[in-house]
Amino acid sequence: MKTNINVSFDAPTPTEYLALRAAAGLSPKDLQASQIALSNSIFITTMRDLDDQLIGMGRIIGDGGCFYQIVDIAVHPTRQGQGLGKQIMSVLMDYLDNHAPSGAYISLIADVPADELYTRFGFDYTSPKSVGMFKKY
């Protein structure tokens, strides 16, 4: 089934982005904020089915030098379990392998059980030396 998927590096529309986030169980975001966020991404990869429907995506954000963050790893529930999350991560990691300077810090926030996927790409837990923190508006 993966052969019926088109991978691109074009941002989805904000409406598509919000719909995929909702379908994948990610937190809701504001439409206007989503438009700003997508346009300020360092790198985006998307997956679409043959009907051009967005079925998966991932983004890299950051300052382009010292710090990068992997965000928005999302696969539509009807396509989960097919290795698409792994494929998205492979594309993002290929970008970082070829563009992130030596010493760059790559971070992500992992929902369980997706943390198992990220450990396969070399990510490690920060605790107990440090812990992730956030503040939401």
Short mmCIF file of C-alpha atoms in Angstrom, two decimals:
data_model
loop_
_atom_site.label_atom_id
_atom_site.label_comp_id
_atom_site.label_asym_id
_atom_site.label_seq_id
_atom_site.Cartn_x
_atom_site.Cartn_y
_atom_site.Cartn_z
CA MET A 1 0.00 0.00 0.00
CA LYS A 2 2.94 2.37 0.56
CA THR A 3 3.48 2.49 -3.21
CA ASN A 4 0.20 4.41 -3.50
CA ILE A 5 1.63 7.35 -1.56
CA ASN A 6 3.18 10.55 -2.87
CA VAL A 7 5.86 12.09 -0.67
CA SER A 8 6.57 15.80 -1.09
CA PHE A 9 8.22 18.70 0.68
CA ASP A 10 5.34 21.12 0.23
CA ALA A 11 3.45 22.44 3.22
CA PRO A 12 -0.17 21.38 3.56
CA THR A 13 -2.80 24.06 3.69
CA PRO A 14 -3.58 25.20 7.23
CA THR A 15 -7.02 23.56 6.94
CA GLU A 16 -5.48 20.22 5.90
CA TYR A 17 -2.93 20.53 8.70
CA LEU A 18 -5.61 21.09 11.33
CA ALA A 19 -7.74 18.22 10.00
CA LEU A 20 -4.82 15.78 10.08
CA ARG A 21 -3.83 16.88 13.59
CA ALA A 22 -7.40 16.32 14.79
CA ALA A 23 -7.71 12.93 13.08
CA ALA A 24 -4.36 11.79 14.52
CA GLY A 25 -5.37 12.85 18.04
CA LEU A 26 -2.99 15.80 18.33
CA SER A 27 -4.00 18.98 20.15
CA PRO A 28 -6.06 21.55 18.25
CA LYS A 29 -4.39 24.72 16.95
CA ASP A 30 -5.67 28.08 15.73
CA LEU A 31 -6.10 28.45 11.95
CA GLN A 32 -4.21 31.76 11.71
CA ALA A 33 -1.43 30.50 13.99
CA SER A 34 -1.17 27.37 11.86
CA GLN A 35 -0.66 29.42 8.72
CA ILE A 36 2.19 31.32 10.38
CA ALA A 37 3.72 28.14 11.79
CA LEU A 38 3.68 26.27 8.50
CA SER A 39 5.28 29.16 6.63
CA ASN A 40 8.06 29.43 9.23
CA SER A 41 9.04 25.75 9.14
CA ILE A 42 12.63 24.87 8.35
CA PHE A 43 11.56 21.69 6.57
CA ILE A 44 8.29 19.85 5.94
CA THR A 45 7.50 16.47 4.48
CA THR A 46 3.99 15.39 3.58
CA MET A 47 2.39 12.19 2.37
CA ARG A 48 -0.69 12.15 0.19
CA ASP A 49 -2.75 9.31 -1.19
CA LEU A 50 -3.54 9.05 -4.89
CA ASP A 51 -6.64 11.21 -4.33
CA ASP A 52 -4.29 13.96 -3.04
CA GLN A 53 -5.60 13.63 0.52
CA LEU A 54 -3.08 14.46 3.25
CA ILE A 55 -2.41 11.23 5.17
CA GLY A 56 0.85 12.01 6.96
CA MET A 57 3.35 14.73 7.72
CA GLY A 58 6.23 15.91 9.86
CA ARG A 59 8.05 19.22 10.34
CA ILE A 60 11.35 20.59 11.57
CA ILE A 61 11.35 23.97 13.29
CA GLY A 62 14.10 25.92 15.02
CA ASP A 63 16.81 28.48 14.47
CA GLY A 64 18.56 26.64 11.64
CA GLY A 65 21.88 26.55 13.48
CA CYS A 66 22.09 25.43 17.08
CA PHE A 67 18.60 24.13 17.79
CA TYR A 68 16.07 22.10 15.84
CA GLN A 69 12.83 20.50 16.98
CA ILE A 70 10.88 17.74 15.28
CA VAL A 71 7.15 18.42 15.49
CA ASP A 72 3.83 17.41 13.98
CA ILE A 73 4.61 13.78 13.26
CA ALA A 74 1.10 12.74 12.29
CA VAL A 75 -0.38 9.84 10.35
CA HIS A 76 -4.09 9.55 9.61
CA PRO A 77 -5.61 6.72 11.68
CA THR A 78 -6.71 4.84 8.55
CA ARG A 79 -3.03 4.61 7.55
CA GLN A 80 -1.41 3.95 10.92
CA GLY A 81 0.48 0.70 11.38
CA GLN A 82 1.88 0.76 7.83
CA GLY A 83 5.31 2.18 8.64
CA LEU A 84 4.46 5.71 7.53
CA GLY A 85 5.65 7.29 10.79
CA LYS A 86 8.99 5.58 10.28
CA GLN A 87 9.13 6.83 6.70
CA ILE A 88 8.35 10.40 7.80
CA MET A 89 11.08 10.24 10.45
CA SER A 90 13.55 8.87 7.88
CA VAL A 91 12.92 11.84 5.60
CA LEU A 92 13.30 14.32 8.48
CA MET A 93 16.47 12.66 9.74
CA ASP A 94 17.93 12.64 6.22
CA TYR A 95 17.38 16.39 6.08
CA LEU A 96 19.05 16.90 9.47
CA ASP A 97 21.94 14.57 8.61
CA ASN A 98 22.65 16.75 5.57
CA HIS A 99 21.91 20.23 6.95
CA ALA A 100 22.33 20.43 10.74
CA PRO A 101 25.76 21.76 11.76
CA SER A 102 28.04 19.79 14.05
CA GLY A 103 26.92 20.18 17.65
CA ALA A 104 23.31 21.07 16.78
CA TYR A 105 20.76 19.95 19.37
CA ILE A 106 17.75 18.10 17.94
CA SER A 107 14.78 17.69 20.27
CA LEU A 108 11.23 16.41 20.22
CA ILE A 109 8.40 15.71 22.61
CA ALA A 110 7.36 12.09 22.34
CA ASP A 111 3.91 10.78 23.16
CA VAL A 112 3.93 7.22 24.47
CA PRO A 113 4.17 4.74 22.71
CA ALA A 114 5.65 6.79 19.83
CA ASP A 115 8.79 7.21 21.93
CA GLU A 116 9.75 3.70 20.81
CA LEU A 117 9.89 4.93 17.20
CA TYR A 118 12.12 7.86 18.09
CA THR A 119 14.62 5.73 20.01
CA ARG A 120 15.17 3.77 16.77
CA PHE A 121 16.43 7.03 15.25
CA GLY A 122 18.93 7.64 18.03
CA PHE A 123 16.86 9.84 20.33
CA ASP A 124 17.35 9.32 24.05
CA TYR A 125 15.42 10.38 27.13
CA THR A 126 16.61 13.57 28.81
CA SER A 127 15.73 12.52 32.36
CA PRO A 128 17.02 12.40 35.00
CA LYS A 129 19.64 14.96 33.91
CA SER A 130 16.92 17.22 32.50
CA VAL A 131 13.18 17.06 31.93
CA GLY A 132 10.89 18.47 29.26
CA MET A 133 8.75 21.41 30.31
CA PHE A 134 6.08 23.50 28.61
CA LYS A 135 3.71 26.39 29.05
CA LYS A 136 0.56 26.58 26.96
CA TYR A 137 -1.37 29.74 26.06
#
